[in-house]
Coordinates of C-alpha atoms and ligand atoms in Angstrom, one line a residue:
M1 CA 78.6 96.4 93.4
E2 CA 79.1 94.1 96.4
K3 CA 78.7 95.8 99.7
Y4 CA 82.0 95.2 101.6
K5 CA 82.5 95.7 105.3
I6 CA 85.3 98.2 105.4
L7 CA 87.5 99.4 108.2
I8 CA 89.5 102.5 107.4
D9 CA 92.8 103.4 109.0
T10 CA 93.2 107.1 108.2
D11 CA 94.7 110.5 109.1
P12 CA 92.2 112.9 107.7
G13 CA 93.5 114.8 105.6
V14 CA 91.8 116.2 102.5
D15 CA 92.3 113.2 100.3
D16 CA 91.4 110.9 103.2
A17 CA 88.1 112.8 103.4
L18 CA 87.1 112.0 99.9
A19 CA 88.0 108.4 100.3
I20 CA 85.8 108.2 103.5
L21 CA 82.9 109.8 101.6
M22 CA 83.3 107.2 98.9
A23 CA 83.4 104.3 101.3
H24 CA 80.2 105.5 103.0
E25 CA 78.4 105.8 99.6
H26 CA 79.5 102.4 98.3
A27 CA 80.1 100.0 101.3
Q28 CA 79.3 99.3 104.9
V29 CA 81.9 101.1 107.0
L30 CA 82.7 99.5 110.3
G31 CA 84.8 102.3 111.7
L32 CA 87.6 104.8 111.3
S33 CA 90.8 104.0 113.1
I34 CA 92.8 107.2 113.3
A35 CA 96.5 107.9 113.1
A36 CA 98.7 110.9 113.3
G37 CA 100.2 111.8 109.9
N38 CA 99.0 114.7 107.7
V39 CA 98.6 116.6 111.0
G40 CA 98.5 115.8 114.7
I41 CA 96.2 113.2 116.2
E42 CA 93.9 115.9 117.9
H43 CA 93.1 117.3 114.4
T44 CA 92.8 114.0 112.6
V45 CA 90.4 112.7 115.2
A46 CA 88.3 115.9 115.1
N47 CA 88.3 115.8 111.3
G48 CA 87.1 112.2 111.3
L49 CA 84.3 113.0 113.7
K50 CA 83.3 116.0 111.7
L51 CA 83.2 114.2 108.5
I52 CA 81.0 111.4 109.9
E53 CA 78.6 114.1 111.1
V54 CA 78.5 115.7 107.7
I55 CA 77.7 112.3 106.1
G56 CA 75.0 111.7 108.7
A57 CA 76.4 108.3 109.6
D58 CA 77.1 106.7 113.0
T59 CA 80.4 105.2 112.2
P60 CA 82.6 104.9 115.3
V61 CA 85.9 106.7 115.4
F62 CA 88.8 105.2 117.3
A63 CA 91.8 107.4 118.2
G64 CA 95.2 105.7 117.7
C65 CA 98.9 106.5 117.9
A66 CA 99.9 110.1 118.3
T67 CA 103.5 109.5 117.1
P68 CA 105.4 107.2 114.8
L69 CA 106.7 104.0 116.4
V70 CA 110.3 105.2 116.7
H71 CA 111.3 108.6 115.2
A72 CA 109.5 111.9 115.2
A73 CA 108.4 112.9 111.7
A74 CA 107.3 116.0 109.7
D75 CA 103.6 116.3 109.0
A76 CA 101.9 117.6 105.8
A77 CA 100.1 120.6 107.1
Y78 CA 101.5 122.6 104.1
V79 CA 99.3 120.5 101.9
H80 CA 96.2 120.0 104.0
G81 CA 96.2 123.1 106.2
Q82 CA 97.2 123.5 109.9
D83 CA 94.0 121.6 111.0
G84 CA 94.3 119.0 108.1
F85 CA 91.0 120.1 106.7
G86 CA 92.0 123.4 104.9
D87 CA 91.6 125.7 107.9
T88 CA 88.0 126.5 107.2
G89 CA 87.2 127.1 110.9
Y90 CA 84.4 124.5 110.7
T91 CA 82.2 124.1 113.8
P92 CA 83.6 121.0 115.6
S93 CA 81.4 118.0 115.9
T94 CA 79.7 117.4 119.2
R95 CA 80.5 113.7 118.9
S96 CA 83.4 112.0 120.7
A97 CA 85.8 109.3 119.8
E98 CA 85.3 105.8 121.3
S99 CA 87.4 105.0 124.4
E100 CA 88.9 101.9 122.7
H101 CA 92.4 102.4 121.1
A102 CA 92.5 102.2 117.3
A103 CA 94.9 99.2 117.3
L104 CA 92.6 97.3 119.7
A105 CA 89.5 98.2 117.6
I106 CA 91.2 96.8 114.5
L107 CA 91.8 93.5 116.4
R108 CA 88.3 93.3 117.9
L109 CA 86.6 94.1 114.6
S110 CA 88.7 91.5 112.8
H111 CA 87.3 88.9 115.1
V112 CA 83.7 90.1 114.8
H113 CA 83.9 90.2 111.0
A114 CA 86.5 87.4 110.5
G115 CA 86.9 86.6 106.8
N116 CA 84.6 89.4 105.7
L117 CA 86.6 92.5 106.4
V118 CA 88.4 94.8 103.9
L119 CA 91.0 96.9 105.6
V120 CA 91.9 100.1 103.8
A121 CA 95.1 101.7 105.2
M122 CA 95.6 105.2 104.0
A123 CA 97.7 106.7 106.7
P124 CA 101.2 106.0 108.2
L125 CA 101.0 102.4 109.2
T126 CA 101.5 103.0 113.0
N127 CA 98.2 101.6 114.2
L128 CA 98.3 98.6 112.0
A129 CA 101.9 97.7 113.0
L130 CA 100.9 97.9 116.6
A131 CA 97.9 95.7 116.0
L132 CA 100.1 93.2 114.2
R133 CA 102.7 93.0 117.0
L134 CA 99.9 92.5 119.5
D135 CA 98.3 89.8 117.5
P136 CA 100.3 88.3 114.5
T137 CA 97.3 86.2 113.5
L138 CA 95.4 89.4 112.4
P139 CA 96.0 88.8 108.6
Q140 CA 94.3 85.4 108.8
R141 CA 91.0 87.2 109.6
V142 CA 91.2 90.0 107.1
A143 CA 89.9 89.3 103.6
K144 CA 91.9 92.0 102.0
L145 CA 94.3 94.7 102.9
V146 CA 94.6 97.7 100.6
I147 CA 97.5 100.1 101.4
M148 CA 97.9 103.6 100.0
G149 CA 101.7 104.0 100.3
G150 CA 105.0 103.9 98.6
A151 CA 106.6 105.0 95.4
V152 CA 107.4 101.9 93.5
T153 CA 110.2 103.3 91.2
G154 CA 111.5 105.8 93.7
R155 CA 109.6 109.0 92.6
G156 CA 108.2 109.9 96.0
N157 CA 106.7 112.9 97.7
Y158 CA 108.4 113.0 101.2
E159 CA 111.6 114.3 102.7
T160 CA 113.9 111.7 101.3
V161 CA 113.7 111.6 97.5
P162 CA 112.3 108.1 97.0
A163 CA 109.9 108.0 100.0
E164 CA 106.1 108.5 99.8
F165 CA 104.5 110.3 102.8
N166 CA 102.7 107.4 104.5
I167 CA 105.8 105.2 104.5
G168 CA 108.3 108.0 105.1
F169 CA 106.4 109.3 108.1
D170 CA 106.7 105.9 109.9
P171 CA 109.1 103.6 108.1
E172 CA 109.5 101.2 111.0
A173 CA 105.7 100.7 111.1
A174 CA 105.6 100.2 107.4
H175 CA 108.5 97.7 107.7
V176 CA 106.5 95.7 110.3
V177 CA 103.5 95.5 108.0
F178 CA 105.3 94.9 104.7
S179 CA 107.5 92.2 106.2
T180 CA 104.7 90.4 108.1
W181 CA 101.5 90.7 106.1
P182 CA 101.4 87.8 103.7
H183 CA 99.8 89.7 100.8
F184 CA 98.2 93.1 100.2
V185 CA 97.2 95.5 97.4
L186 CA 99.5 98.5 97.1
V187 CA 98.3 101.7 95.6
D188 CA 101.3 104.0 95.4
W189 CA 102.1 107.7 94.9
E190 CA 103.2 107.1 91.3
A191 CA 99.8 105.5 90.4
T192 CA 98.2 108.6 92.1
V193 CA 100.2 110.9 89.8
Q194 CA 99.0 108.9 86.8
H195 CA 95.4 109.3 87.9
G196 CA 94.9 112.9 88.7
I197 CA 91.6 114.6 88.2
E198 CA 91.2 117.6 85.9
F199 CA 90.5 120.7 88.0
A200 CA 87.5 121.6 85.8
R201 CA 86.0 118.1 86.4
I202 CA 86.4 118.1 90.2
E203 CA 85.2 121.7 90.5
A204 CA 82.1 120.8 88.4
L205 CA 81.4 117.9 90.9
L206 CA 82.0 120.2 93.9
A207 CA 79.3 122.6 92.6
A208 CA 76.7 120.0 93.5
S209 CA 74.2 121.1 96.2
D210 CA 74.7 118.0 98.3
P211 CA 76.1 118.8 101.7
R212 CA 79.0 116.4 101.1
A213 CA 80.1 118.3 98.0
Q214 CA 79.7 121.7 99.8
F215 CA 81.8 120.5 102.7
Y216 CA 84.4 119.0 100.5
R217 CA 84.6 122.1 98.3
A218 CA 85.4 124.1 101.4
I219 CA 88.0 121.8 103.0
S220 CA 89.8 121.1 99.7
Q221 CA 90.1 124.7 98.6
K222 CA 93.6 125.2 100.1
T223 CA 94.9 121.9 98.7
R224 CA 93.5 122.7 95.2
D225 CA 95.1 126.2 95.3
W226 CA 98.4 124.7 96.5
T227 CA 98.4 122.0 93.9
R228 CA 97.7 124.5 91.1
A229 CA 100.3 127.0 92.4
G230 CA 102.9 124.1 92.3
G231 CA 102.2 123.7 88.6
R232 CA 100.5 120.3 88.8
P233 CA 98.1 120.0 85.9
K234 CA 95.6 117.9 87.9
L235 CA 94.4 117.3 91.4
L236 CA 96.0 114.2 93.0
I237 CA 93.8 112.3 95.5
A238 CA 95.9 109.4 96.6
D239 CA 93.5 108.0 99.2
A240 CA 90.5 108.2 96.9
L241 CA 92.4 106.1 94.4
A242 CA 93.2 103.4 97.0
M243 CA 89.6 103.5 98.1
A244 CA 88.3 103.1 94.6
V245 CA 90.5 100.0 94.2
A246 CA 89.1 98.6 97.5
L247 CA 85.5 99.3 96.5
D248 CA 85.7 98.1 92.9
P249 CA 88.7 95.9 92.3
D250 CA 87.7 95.5 88.7
I251 CA 88.7 99.0 87.9
V252 CA 92.3 97.8 88.0
T253 CA 93.5 97.5 84.4
R254 CA 97.2 96.8 85.0
A255 CA 99.0 95.4 88.1
K256 CA 102.1 93.4 89.0
E257 CA 102.7 90.8 91.7
R258 CA 106.0 91.6 93.3
R259 CA 108.0 91.5 96.6
V260 CA 108.1 94.9 98.2
A261 CA 110.2 95.9 101.3
V262 CA 110.8 99.1 103.2
E263 CA 114.2 100.7 103.7
I264 CA 114.5 101.9 107.3
N265 CA 118.2 102.8 107.5
G266 CA 119.3 104.6 104.3
A267 CA 120.7 108.1 104.7
L268 CA 119.2 109.1 101.4
T269 CA 116.6 106.4 101.0
R270 CA 114.9 106.0 104.4
G271 CA 111.2 105.2 103.8
A272 CA 111.7 104.0 100.3
T273 CA 109.7 101.0 99.1
V274 CA 112.1 98.7 97.3
V275 CA 110.5 96.5 94.7
D276 CA 112.1 93.3 93.5
W277 CA 110.9 93.9 90.0
D278 CA 112.9 91.1 88.4
S279 CA 112.1 88.6 91.2
R280 CA 115.9 88.2 91.8
L281 CA 115.4 87.2 95.5
G282 CA 113.2 84.3 94.7
R283 CA 110.8 85.2 97.5
P284 CA 107.1 85.1 97.0
A285 CA 105.3 88.3 96.0
N286 CA 103.7 90.1 99.0
A287 CA 102.0 92.8 97.0
Q288 CA 99.7 93.4 94.1
I289 CA 101.1 96.7 92.8
V290 CA 98.4 98.7 91.1
L291 CA 99.8 100.4 88.0
E292 CA 96.7 101.6 86.2
V293 CA 93.0 101.9 86.7
D294 CA 89.9 102.8 84.6
Q295 CA 89.9 106.5 85.1
S296 CA 86.2 107.1 84.2
R297 CA 85.1 104.4 86.7
F298 CA 87.3 106.0 89.3
E299 CA 85.8 109.4 88.7
S300 CA 82.2 107.9 88.8
L301 CA 82.9 106.5 92.3
I302 CA 83.9 110.0 93.3
A303 CA 81.0 111.7 91.7
S304 CA 78.4 109.6 93.4
A305 CA 80.1 110.1 96.8
L306 CA 79.7 113.8 96.3
G307 CA 76.1 113.5 95.4
A308 CA 77.0 114.6 91.9
G309 CA 76.8 111.4 90.0
Ligands
BDR1 C1 99.4 110.1 101.3 O1 100.0 110.9 102.3 C2 99.0 111.8 102.9 O2 99.5 113.1 102.9 C3 97.8 111.6 102.1 O3 96.6 111.7 102.9 C4 97.9 110.2 101.5 O4 97.4 109.2 102.4 C5 99.9 110.5 99.9 O5 101.3 110.3 99.8
CA2 CA1 96.0 109.8 104.3

């Protein structure tokens, strides 16, 4: 597999953590730019630093925006724990975040690695929107943008029925990105639901002796219990799916090129991702919408990242 240079915009977050483990196993990771989202920025930064320590890497961590661009939004602590990492009481990392703001780090690294950078956005798009407004030429230097976000037929997981969390948390930021970035890969919540992992399978992987598996077993316990209690038959790991698509684009078995926009005003639909499925607007597609991937290849990428492959 080709070793991409990957920059990860993230709000760790239990599913973010698995994606970050996967990226470090299979690619060169240039940094984590951190957003608020699943929980507050103080936790998402601390979690990013801790995870890099567990991996034993020296990946820089850049703290970003503490709030959405315009409106306050509800977090997802009920899924990820109050600290975003399952409330295990882990010993905080002794490392610190860089002094550079995440949005500025995205811009700087895009110059250093121009044309050779894969950006994986798996948080509310606040940092990326800010970077884009600071420098609208950013997309010209990024080889590929993969976004985890949206619910392409309106079956979301956030406060308004059709919204998915990353888009619903900061719809204005998502609007900036979706209306400005010429073309990106979109891995949405509905694809995530189609590609859950059997609990028995993930728990077998988490039994590995590798420190990454042991750490992930601990921080994912609450989310696994919560998912089971909610009657879901499988564990849903949205960011891991997006990362798999970024690391190995050939795992995509079905996708559609379509125009996607973000609703920012609707009383019932704020944060919805509206897809022009029948190309009625006559506007060029801005997204490759991933509909299906090779499940066994997806799970292999996870297994090796946990030292269980
Ligand atoms: C997305 O929202 C967050 O809660 C997860 O980390 C993921 O990025 C799924 O809707
Ligand atoms: Ca996330």
